[in-house]
Structure formats: structure tokens, C-alpha cells
Amino acid sequence: QVQLVESGGALVQAGGSLRLSCAASGRTFSTYTMGWFRQAPGKERRFVAAINWGTPSTYYSDSVKGRFTIARDNAKNTVYLQMNALKPDDTAVYYCAARSGGLNPTPSAYDYWGQGTQVTVSS
């Protein structure tokens, strides 16, 4: 069982930066693939980025590639999402998720979810 708690969401101006954190409980955190997803009002939940437990390898959606960076610290049971050059279209609730398999952009492939943190980017 893994419990996830996100933090770091805020209101920021376009062009600004934020770093989201996701703290995980559970001794097997280092073996899980971790993902970030986001959901804007009235829209479906969409993949942002994922990082596996190995090398590690990462995977990004085209909409954030080059602006966002996912990283993990297994010693702290924490995964991060560094978000730079933020745009109003990045406004959403951001969710952290965990799965026992490899990198995957599909929300239904993830077993555990956090409660979400709000990111609002003003123009």
C-alpha cells in the first residue's frame, strides 16, 4: 500500500516557475514508477510526466517537454515536478500517482493516487 501527498501548488504568473512535491509512504517506494497527471475544470485527467525506479528513465507529454522536469529522491520517498516557463494552459489540479509497472501515460494504469494540488497560472 502506498499513500501519496502532493504539495507546492500555488498561483503564479505566466513565465514563472513552481516545484511540486509528492511524499510517499511505504517501504517499497523505490520500486514504483511515479507519474504526474493534471486535470483542468471540465476536462479529463491527462498525463504530464513519469519516472521509473531504475536508471531512472523519464517520459513527458509533448505539451510540457522542455519546460517540466520530473525527479525522484528514493531516500526521501519523494518525487518532484519542476515546472518552468509556466503558461495559463498549465492551470489544473496536479496529481501524483504510483504504479508497480514501467513508464505508462495512461491514468488507469496507476494503482495509487494523491489528493491533488492546485496550480493556477495567470496571464
GROMACS .gro file of N, CA and C in nm:
model
  369
    1GLN      N    1   0.084  -0.119   0.000
    1GLN     CA    2   0.000   0.000   0.000
    1GLN      C    3   0.088   0.125   0.000
    2VAL      N    4   0.051   0.221  -0.081
    2VAL     CA    5   0.127   0.345  -0.091
    2VAL      C    6   0.030   0.462  -0.073
    3GLN      N    7   0.066   0.555   0.013
    3GLN     CA    8  -0.012   0.677   0.029
    3GLN      C    9   0.070   0.795  -0.023
    4LEU      N   10   0.004   0.883  -0.098
    4LEU     CA   11   0.073   0.993  -0.166
    4LEU      C   12   0.013   1.127  -0.123
    5VAL      N   13   0.099   1.223  -0.095
    5VAL     CA   14   0.053   1.357  -0.056
    5VAL      C   15   0.130   1.461  -0.136
    6GLU      N   16   0.057   1.534  -0.219
    6GLU     CA   17   0.118   1.638  -0.300
    6GLU      C   18   0.123   1.772  -0.225
    7SER      N   19   0.217   1.855  -0.265
    7SER     CA   20   0.226   1.991  -0.211
    7SER      C   21   0.299   2.078  -0.312
    8GLY      N   22   0.290   2.210  -0.291
    8GLY     CA   23   0.364   2.303  -0.375
    8GLY      C   24   0.281   2.380  -0.474
    9GLY      N   25   0.154   2.346  -0.487
    9GLY     CA   26   0.069   2.420  -0.579
    9GLY      C   27   0.049   2.563  -0.533
   10ALA      N   28   0.030   2.655  -0.629
   10ALA     CA   29   0.016   2.796  -0.596
   10ALA      C   30  -0.036   2.873  -0.716
   11LEU      N   31  -0.060   3.001  -0.694
   11LEU     CA   32  -0.092   3.094  -0.801
   11LEU      C   33   0.038   3.159  -0.847
   12VAL      N   34   0.064   3.155  -0.976
   12VAL     CA   35   0.189   3.209  -1.030
   12VAL      C   36   0.160   3.279  -1.162
   13GLN      N   37   0.242   3.378  -1.194
   13GLN     CA   38   0.225   3.447  -1.321
   13GLN      C   39   0.284   3.368  -1.436
   14ALA      N   40   0.231   3.390  -1.554
   14ALA     CA   41   0.285   3.325  -1.674
   14ALA      C   42   0.434   3.354  -1.685
   15GLY      N   43   0.510   3.251  -1.721
   15GLY     CA   44   0.655   3.263  -1.730
   15GLY      C   45   0.727   3.226  -1.602
   16GLY      N   46   0.653   3.209  -1.495
   16GLY     CA   47   0.712   3.175  -1.367
   16GLY      C   48   0.738   3.027  -1.352
   17SER      N   49   0.784   2.990  -1.232
   17SER     CA   50   0.820   2.851  -1.202
   17SER      C   51   0.757   2.806  -1.071
   18LEU      N   52   0.736   2.677  -1.061
   18LEU     CA   53   0.690   2.612  -0.938
   18LEU      C   54   0.755   2.476  -0.930
   19ARG      N   55   0.771   2.428  -0.807
   19ARG     CA   56   0.813   2.290  -0.788
   19ARG      C   57   0.710   2.219  -0.702
   20LEU      N   58   0.653   2.114  -0.758
   20LEU     CA   59   0.560   2.030  -0.684
   20LEU      C   60   0.636   1.915  -0.620
   21SER      N   61   0.588   1.874  -0.504
   21SER     CA   62   0.644   1.759  -0.436
   21SER      C   63   0.535   1.658  -0.408
   22CYS      N   64   0.574   1.533  -0.405
   22CYS     CA   65   0.482   1.425  -0.371
   22CYS      C   66   0.554   1.333  -0.273
   23ALA      N   67   0.506   1.333  -0.150
   23ALA     CA   68   0.566   1.249  -0.047
   23ALA      C   69   0.490   1.118  -0.039
   24ALA      N   70   0.563   1.008  -0.041
   24ALA     CA   71   0.503   0.876  -0.041
   24ALA      C   72   0.534   0.802   0.087
   25SER      N   73   0.438   0.725   0.133
   25SER     CA   74   0.462   0.635   0.245
   25SER      C   75   0.484   0.496   0.189
   26GLY      N   76   0.542   0.411   0.267
   26GLY     CA   77   0.563   0.275   0.219
   26GLY      C   78   0.708   0.244   0.192
   27ARG      N   79   0.754   0.131   0.235
   27ARG     CA   80   0.895   0.096   0.225
   27ARG      C   81   0.937   0.059   0.084
   28THR      N   82   0.838   0.033  -0.004
   28THR     CA   83   0.872  -0.010  -0.139
   28THR      C   84   0.863   0.103  -0.241
   29PHE      N   85   0.867   0.228  -0.193
   29PHE     CA   86   0.856   0.342  -0.284
   29PHE      C   87   0.955   0.334  -0.397
   30SER      N   88   1.076   0.293  -0.368
   30SER     CA   89   1.182   0.295  -0.469
   30SER      C   90   1.156   0.200  -0.584
   31THR      N   91   1.063   0.107  -0.570
   31THR     CA   92   1.034   0.012  -0.677
   31THR      C   93   0.917   0.054  -0.764
   32TYR      N   94   0.852   0.165  -0.733
   32TYR     CA   95   0.735   0.209  -0.809
   32TYR      C   96   0.773   0.309  -0.917
   33THR      N   97   0.702   0.301  -1.028
   33THR     CA   98   0.705   0.409  -1.126
   33THR      C   99   0.611   0.518  -1.074
   34MET      N  100   0.659   0.642  -1.079
   34MET     CA  101   0.581   0.755  -1.031
   34MET      C  102   0.541   0.845  -1.148
   35GLY      N  103   0.418   0.893  -1.143
   35GLY     CA  104   0.371   0.979  -1.250
   35GLY      C  105   0.304   1.104  -1.198
   36TRP      N  106   0.305   1.207  -1.279
   36TRP     CA  107   0.228   1.328  -1.255
   36TRP      C  108   0.122   1.341  -1.365
   37PHE      N  109   0.002   1.374  -1.320
   37PHE     CA  110  -0.110   1.398  -1.412
   37PHE      C  111  -0.172   1.532  -1.375
   38ARG      N  112  -0.254   1.586  -1.463
   38ARG     CA  113  -0.325   1.709  -1.431
   38ARG      C  114  -0.466   1.705  -1.489
   39GLN      N  115  -0.552   1.779  -1.422
   39GLN     CA  116  -0.691   1.783  -1.465
   39GLN      C  117  -0.743   1.925  -1.452
   40ALA      N  118  -0.780   1.984  -1.566
   40ALA     CA  119  -0.839   2.117  -1.568
   40ALA      C  120  -0.991   2.103  -1.555
   41PRO      N  121  -1.059   2.208  -1.512
   41PRO     CA  122  -1.206   2.200  -1.496
   41PRO      C  123  -1.274   2.159  -1.626
   42GLY      N  124  -1.362   2.061  -1.615
   42GLY     CA  125  -1.437   2.016  -1.730
   42GLY      C  126  -1.362   1.928  -1.828
   43LYS      N  127  -1.237   1.895  -1.794
   43LYS     CA  128  -1.155   1.813  -1.884
   43LYS      C  129  -1.113   1.684  -1.816
   44GLU      N  130  -1.071   1.588  -1.895
   44GLU     CA  131  -1.027   1.461  -1.840
   44GLU      C  132  -0.886   1.474  -1.783
   45ARG      N  133  -0.851   1.380  -1.697
   45ARG     CA  134  -0.718   1.379  -1.638
   45ARG      C  135  -0.616   1.340  -1.745
   46ARG      N  136  -0.508   1.415  -1.752
   46ARG     CA  137  -0.409   1.394  -1.858
   46ARG      C  138  -0.270   1.374  -1.802
   47PHE      N  139  -0.194   1.295  -1.872
   47PHE     CA  140  -0.056   1.263  -1.836
   47PHE      C  141   0.035   1.384  -1.850
   48VAL      N  142   0.125   1.400  -1.755
   48VAL     CA  143   0.225   1.507  -1.761
   48VAL      C  144   0.365   1.449  -1.773
   49ALA      N  145   0.402   1.362  -1.679
   49ALA     CA  146   0.537   1.308  -1.678
   49ALA      C  147   0.541   1.184  -1.590
   50ALA      N  148   0.641   1.099  -1.614
   50ALA     CA  149   0.659   0.979  -1.532
   50ALA      C  150   0.807   0.948  -1.521
   51ILE      N  151   0.842   0.880  -1.412
   51ILE     CA  152   0.980   0.839  -1.388
   51ILE      C  153   0.978   0.699  -1.330
   52ASN      N  154   1.064   0.611  -1.381
   52ASN     CA  155   1.063   0.475  -1.327
   52ASN      C  156   1.163   0.463  -1.215
   53TRP      N  157   1.178   0.343  -1.165
   53TRP     CA  158   1.262   0.324  -1.046
   53TRP      C  159   1.403   0.282  -1.081
   54GLY      N  160   1.427   0.257  -1.208
   54GLY     CA  161   1.555   0.201  -1.247
   54GLY      C  162   1.666   0.302  -1.264
   55THR      N  163   1.698   0.339  -1.385
   55THR     CA  164   1.817   0.419  -1.418
   55THR      C  165   1.823   0.555  -1.350
   56PRO      N  166   1.722   0.637  -1.336
   56PRO     CA  167   1.584   0.619  -1.382
   56PRO      C  168   1.563   0.675  -1.522
   57SER      N  169   1.459   0.629  -1.585
   57SER     CA  170   1.416   0.682  -1.714
   57SER      C  171   1.295   0.771  -1.693
   58THR      N  172   1.277   0.867  -1.782
   58THR     CA  173   1.165   0.960  -1.772
   58THR      C  174   1.087   0.965  -1.902
   59TYR      N  175   0.965   1.017  -1.891
   59TYR     CA  176   0.874   1.023  -2.006
   59TYR      C  177   0.786   1.145  -1.985
   60TYR      N  178   0.773   1.229  -2.088
   60TYR     CA  179   0.698   1.354  -2.078
   60TYR      C  180   0.593   1.364  -2.188
   61SER      N  181   0.486   1.433  -2.155
   61SER     CA  182   0.391   1.466  -2.260
   61SER      C  183   0.452   1.575  -2.348
   62ASP      N  184   0.410   1.582  -2.471
   62ASP     CA  185   0.465   1.682  -2.563
   62ASP      C  186   0.439   1.824  -2.515
   63SER      N  187   0.330   1.842  -2.443
   63SER     CA  188   0.291   1.977  -2.402
   63SER      C  189   0.383   2.036  -2.294
   64VAL      N  190   0.458   1.950  -2.224
   64VAL     CA  191   0.545   2.001  -2.117
   64VAL      C  192   0.693   1.972  -2.142
   65LYS      N  193   0.723   1.896  -2.246
   65LYS     CA  194   0.861   1.858  -2.273
   65LYS      C  195   0.947   1.983  -2.292
   66GLY      N  196   1.059   1.987  -2.223
   66GLY     CA  197   1.149   2.102  -2.231
   66GLY      C  198   1.120   2.210  -2.129
   67ARG      N  199   1.003   2.203  -2.063
   67ARG     CA  200   0.967   2.302  -1.960
   67ARG      C  201   0.960   2.239  -1.821
   68PHE      N  202   0.913   2.115  -1.814
   68PHE     CA  203   0.895   2.046  -1.686
   68PHE      C  204   1.002   1.938  -1.672
   69THR      N  205   1.041   1.912  -1.547
   69THR     CA  206   1.136   1.807  -1.517
   69THR      C  207   1.086   1.726  -1.398
   70ILE      N  208   1.080   1.594  -1.415
   70ILE     CA  209   1.041   1.505  -1.307
   70ILE      C  210   1.168   1.443  -1.248
   71ALA      N  211   1.169   1.431  -1.117
   71ALA     CA  212   1.285   1.372  -1.050
   71ALA      C  213   1.236   1.302  -0.924
   72ARG      N  214   1.317   1.212  -0.872
   72ARG     CA  215   1.279   1.141  -0.750
   72ARG      C  216   1.398   1.131  -0.657
   73ASP      N  217   1.367   1.128  -0.528
   73ASP     CA  218   1.468   1.106  -0.424
   73ASP      C  219   1.419   0.988  -0.343
   74ASN      N  220   1.472   0.870  -0.370
   74ASN     CA  221   1.424   0.749  -0.304
   74ASN      C  222   1.455   0.751  -0.154
   75ALA      N  223   1.562   0.818  -0.115
   75ALA     CA  224   1.596   0.826   0.027
   75ALA      C  225   1.491   0.905   0.105
   76LYS      N  226   1.425   1.000   0.036
   76LYS     CA  227   1.323   1.082   0.099
   76LYS      C  228   1.181   1.038   0.062
   77ASN      N  229   1.170   0.932  -0.017
   77ASN     CA  230   1.039   0.884  -0.061
   77ASN      C  231   0.958   0.997  -0.127
   78THR      N  232   1.024   1.073  -0.211
   78THR     CA  233   0.961   1.191  -0.269
   78THR      C  234   0.988   1.200  -0.418
   79VAL      N  235   0.888   1.241  -0.492
   79VAL     CA  236   0.903   1.270  -0.634
   79VAL      C  237   0.868   1.417  -0.654
   80TYR      N  238   0.940   1.480  -0.746
   80TYR     CA  239   0.925   1.622  -0.770
   80TYR      C  240   0.883   1.649  -0.915
   81LEU      N  241   0.818   1.762  -0.934
   81LEU     CA  242   0.791   1.811  -1.069
   81LEU      C  243   0.830   1.958  -1.073
   82GLN      N  244   0.943   1.985  -1.138
   82GLN     CA  245   0.988   2.123  -1.155
   82GLN      C  246   0.922   2.177  -1.280
   83MET      N  247   0.850   2.286  -1.265
   83MET     CA  248   0.774   2.343  -1.376
   83MET      C  249   0.826   2.484  -1.405
   84ASN      N  250   0.880   2.502  -1.524
   84ASN     CA  251   0.934   2.631  -1.567
   84ASN      C  252   0.854   2.686  -1.685
   85ALA      N  253   0.870   2.813  -1.711
   85ALA     CA  254   0.803   2.877  -1.825
   85ALA      C  255   0.655   2.844  -1.826
   86LEU      N  256   0.591   2.860  -1.713
   86LEU     CA  257   0.451   2.822  -1.699
   86LEU      C  258   0.361   2.908  -1.786
   87LYS      N  259   0.256   2.844  -1.837
   87LYS     CA  260   0.158   2.909  -1.924
   87LYS      C  261   0.019   2.898  -1.860
   88PRO      N  262  -0.072   2.988  -1.896
   88PRO     CA  263  -0.209   2.974  -1.844
   88PRO      C  264  -0.271   2.837  -1.871
   89ASP      N  265  -0.235   2.775  -1.984
   89ASP     CA  266  -0.287   2.641  -2.016
   89ASP      C  267  -0.239   2.533  -1.920
   90ASP      N  268  -0.139   2.564  -1.837
   90ASP     CA  269  -0.091   2.467  -1.738
   90ASP      C  270  -0.178   2.467  -1.613
   91THR      N  271  -0.274   2.559  -1.605
   91THR     CA  272  -0.363   2.566  -1.490
   91THR      C  273  -0.445   2.438  -1.477
   92ALA      N  274  -0.437   2.376  -1.359
   92ALA     CA  275  -0.505   2.248  -1.336
   92ALA      C  276  -0.479   2.203  -1.193
   93VAL      N  277  -0.550   2.100  -1.153
   93VAL     CA  278  -0.513   2.026  -1.032
   93VAL      C  279  -0.412   1.920  -1.075
   94TYR      N  280  -0.300   1.917  -1.007
   94TYR     CA  281  -0.193   1.823  -1.038
   94TYR      C  282  -0.196   1.708  -0.939
   95TYR      N  283  -0.192   1.586  -0.994
   95TYR     CA  284  -0.198   1.465  -0.914
   95TYR      C  285  -0.071   1.384  -0.930
   96CYS      N  286  -0.029   1.326  -0.820
   96CYS     CA  287   0.081   1.231  -0.818
   96CYS      C  288   0.020   1.090  -0.816
   97ALA      N  289   0.086   0.997  -0.885
   97ALA     CA  290   0.035   0.860  -0.890
   97ALA      C  291   0.150   0.761  -0.890
   98ALA      N  292   0.121   0.638  -0.851
   98ALA     CA  293   0.223   0.534  -0.845
   98ALA      C  294   0.170   0.405  -0.905
   99ARG      N  295   0.261   0.333  -0.971
   99ARG     CA  296   0.227   0.203  -1.024
   99ARG      C  297   0.346   0.111  -1.011
  100SER      N  298   0.320  -0.018  -1.009
  100SER     CA  299   0.428  -0.115  -0.991
  100SER      C  300   0.493  -0.155  -1.121
  101GLY      N  301   0.437  -0.118  -1.236
  101GLY     CA  302   0.497  -0.150  -1.364
  101GLY      C  303   0.587  -0.039  -1.415
  102GLY      N  304   0.611  -0.039  -1.546
  102GLY     CA  305   0.701   0.058  -1.606
  102GLY      C  306   0.632   0.188  -1.643
  103LEU      N  307   0.706   0.271  -1.718
  103LEU     CA  308   0.653   0.401  -1.760
  103LEU      C  309   0.524   0.381  -1.839
  104ASN      N  310   0.424   0.463  -1.809
  104ASN     CA  311   0.294   0.448  -1.876
  104ASN      C  312   0.219   0.580  -1.865
  105PRO      N  313   0.164   0.633  -1.975
  105PRO     CA  314   0.093   0.760  -1.971
  105PRO      C  315  -0.057   0.749  -1.942
  106THR      N  316  -0.106   0.628  -1.921
  106THR     CA  317  -0.250   0.606  -1.904
  106THR      C  318  -0.289   0.612  -1.757
  107PRO      N  319  -0.382   0.701  -1.721
  107PRO     CA  320  -0.420   0.713  -1.580
  107PRO      C  321  -0.468   0.581  -1.518
  108SER      N  322  -0.543   0.503  -1.592
  108SER     CA  323  -0.597   0.378  -1.537
  108SER      C  324  -0.489   0.275  -1.507
  109ALA      N  325  -0.368   0.296  -1.555
  109ALA     CA  326  -0.257   0.203  -1.529
  109ALA      C  327  -0.196   0.223  -1.390
  110TYR      N  328  -0.234   0.331  -1.323
  110TYR     CA  329  -0.175   0.364  -1.192
  110TYR      C  330  -0.264   0.314  -1.080
  111ASP      N  331  -0.198   0.264  -0.976
  111ASP     CA  332  -0.269   0.198  -0.867
  111ASP      C  333  -0.302   0.292  -0.751
  112TYR      N  334  -0.219   0.392  -0.730
  112TYR     CA  335  -0.234   0.479  -0.614
  112TYR      C  336  -0.230   0.625  -0.659
  113TRP      N  337  -0.311   0.706  -0.592
  113TRP     CA  338  -0.324   0.848  -0.626
  113TRP      C  339  -0.321   0.936  -0.502
  114GLY      N  340  -0.266   1.056  -0.517
  114GLY     CA  341  -0.276   1.157  -0.415
  114GLY      C  342  -0.404   1.237  -0.431
  115GLN      N  343  -0.421   1.335  -0.343
  115GLN     CA  344  -0.544   1.413  -0.342
  115GLN      C  345  -0.539   1.533  -0.436
  116GLY      N  346  -0.421   1.566  -0.485
  116GLY     CA  347  -0.407   1.674  -0.581
  116GLY      C  348  -0.367   1.806  -0.519
  117THR      N  349  -0.302   1.890  -0.599
  117THR     CA  350  -0.264   2.025  -0.556
  117THR      C  351  -0.292   2.121  -0.671
  118GLN      N  352  -0.350   2.237  -0.640
  118GLN     CA  353  -0.395   2.330  -0.743
  118GLN      C  354  -0.280   2.418  -0.790
  119VAL      N  355  -0.265   2.425  -0.922
  119VAL     CA  356  -0.171   2.516  -0.985
  119VAL      C  357  -0.252   2.612  -1.073
  120THR      N  358  -0.237   2.739  -1.049
  120THR     CA  359  -0.307   2.839  -1.129
  120THR      C  360  -0.205   2.936  -1.188
  121VAL      N  361  -0.208   2.951  -1.320
  121VAL     CA  362  -0.114   3.038  -1.389
  121VAL      C  363  -0.193   3.155  -1.448
  122SER      N  364  -0.163   3.274  -1.403
  122SER     CA  365  -0.233   3.392  -1.452
  122SER      C  366  -0.158   3.453  -1.570
  123SER      N  367  -0.236   3.514  -1.659
  123SER     CA  368  -0.175   3.574  -1.779
  123SER      C  369  -0.135   3.718  -1.754
   0.00000   0.00000   0.00000
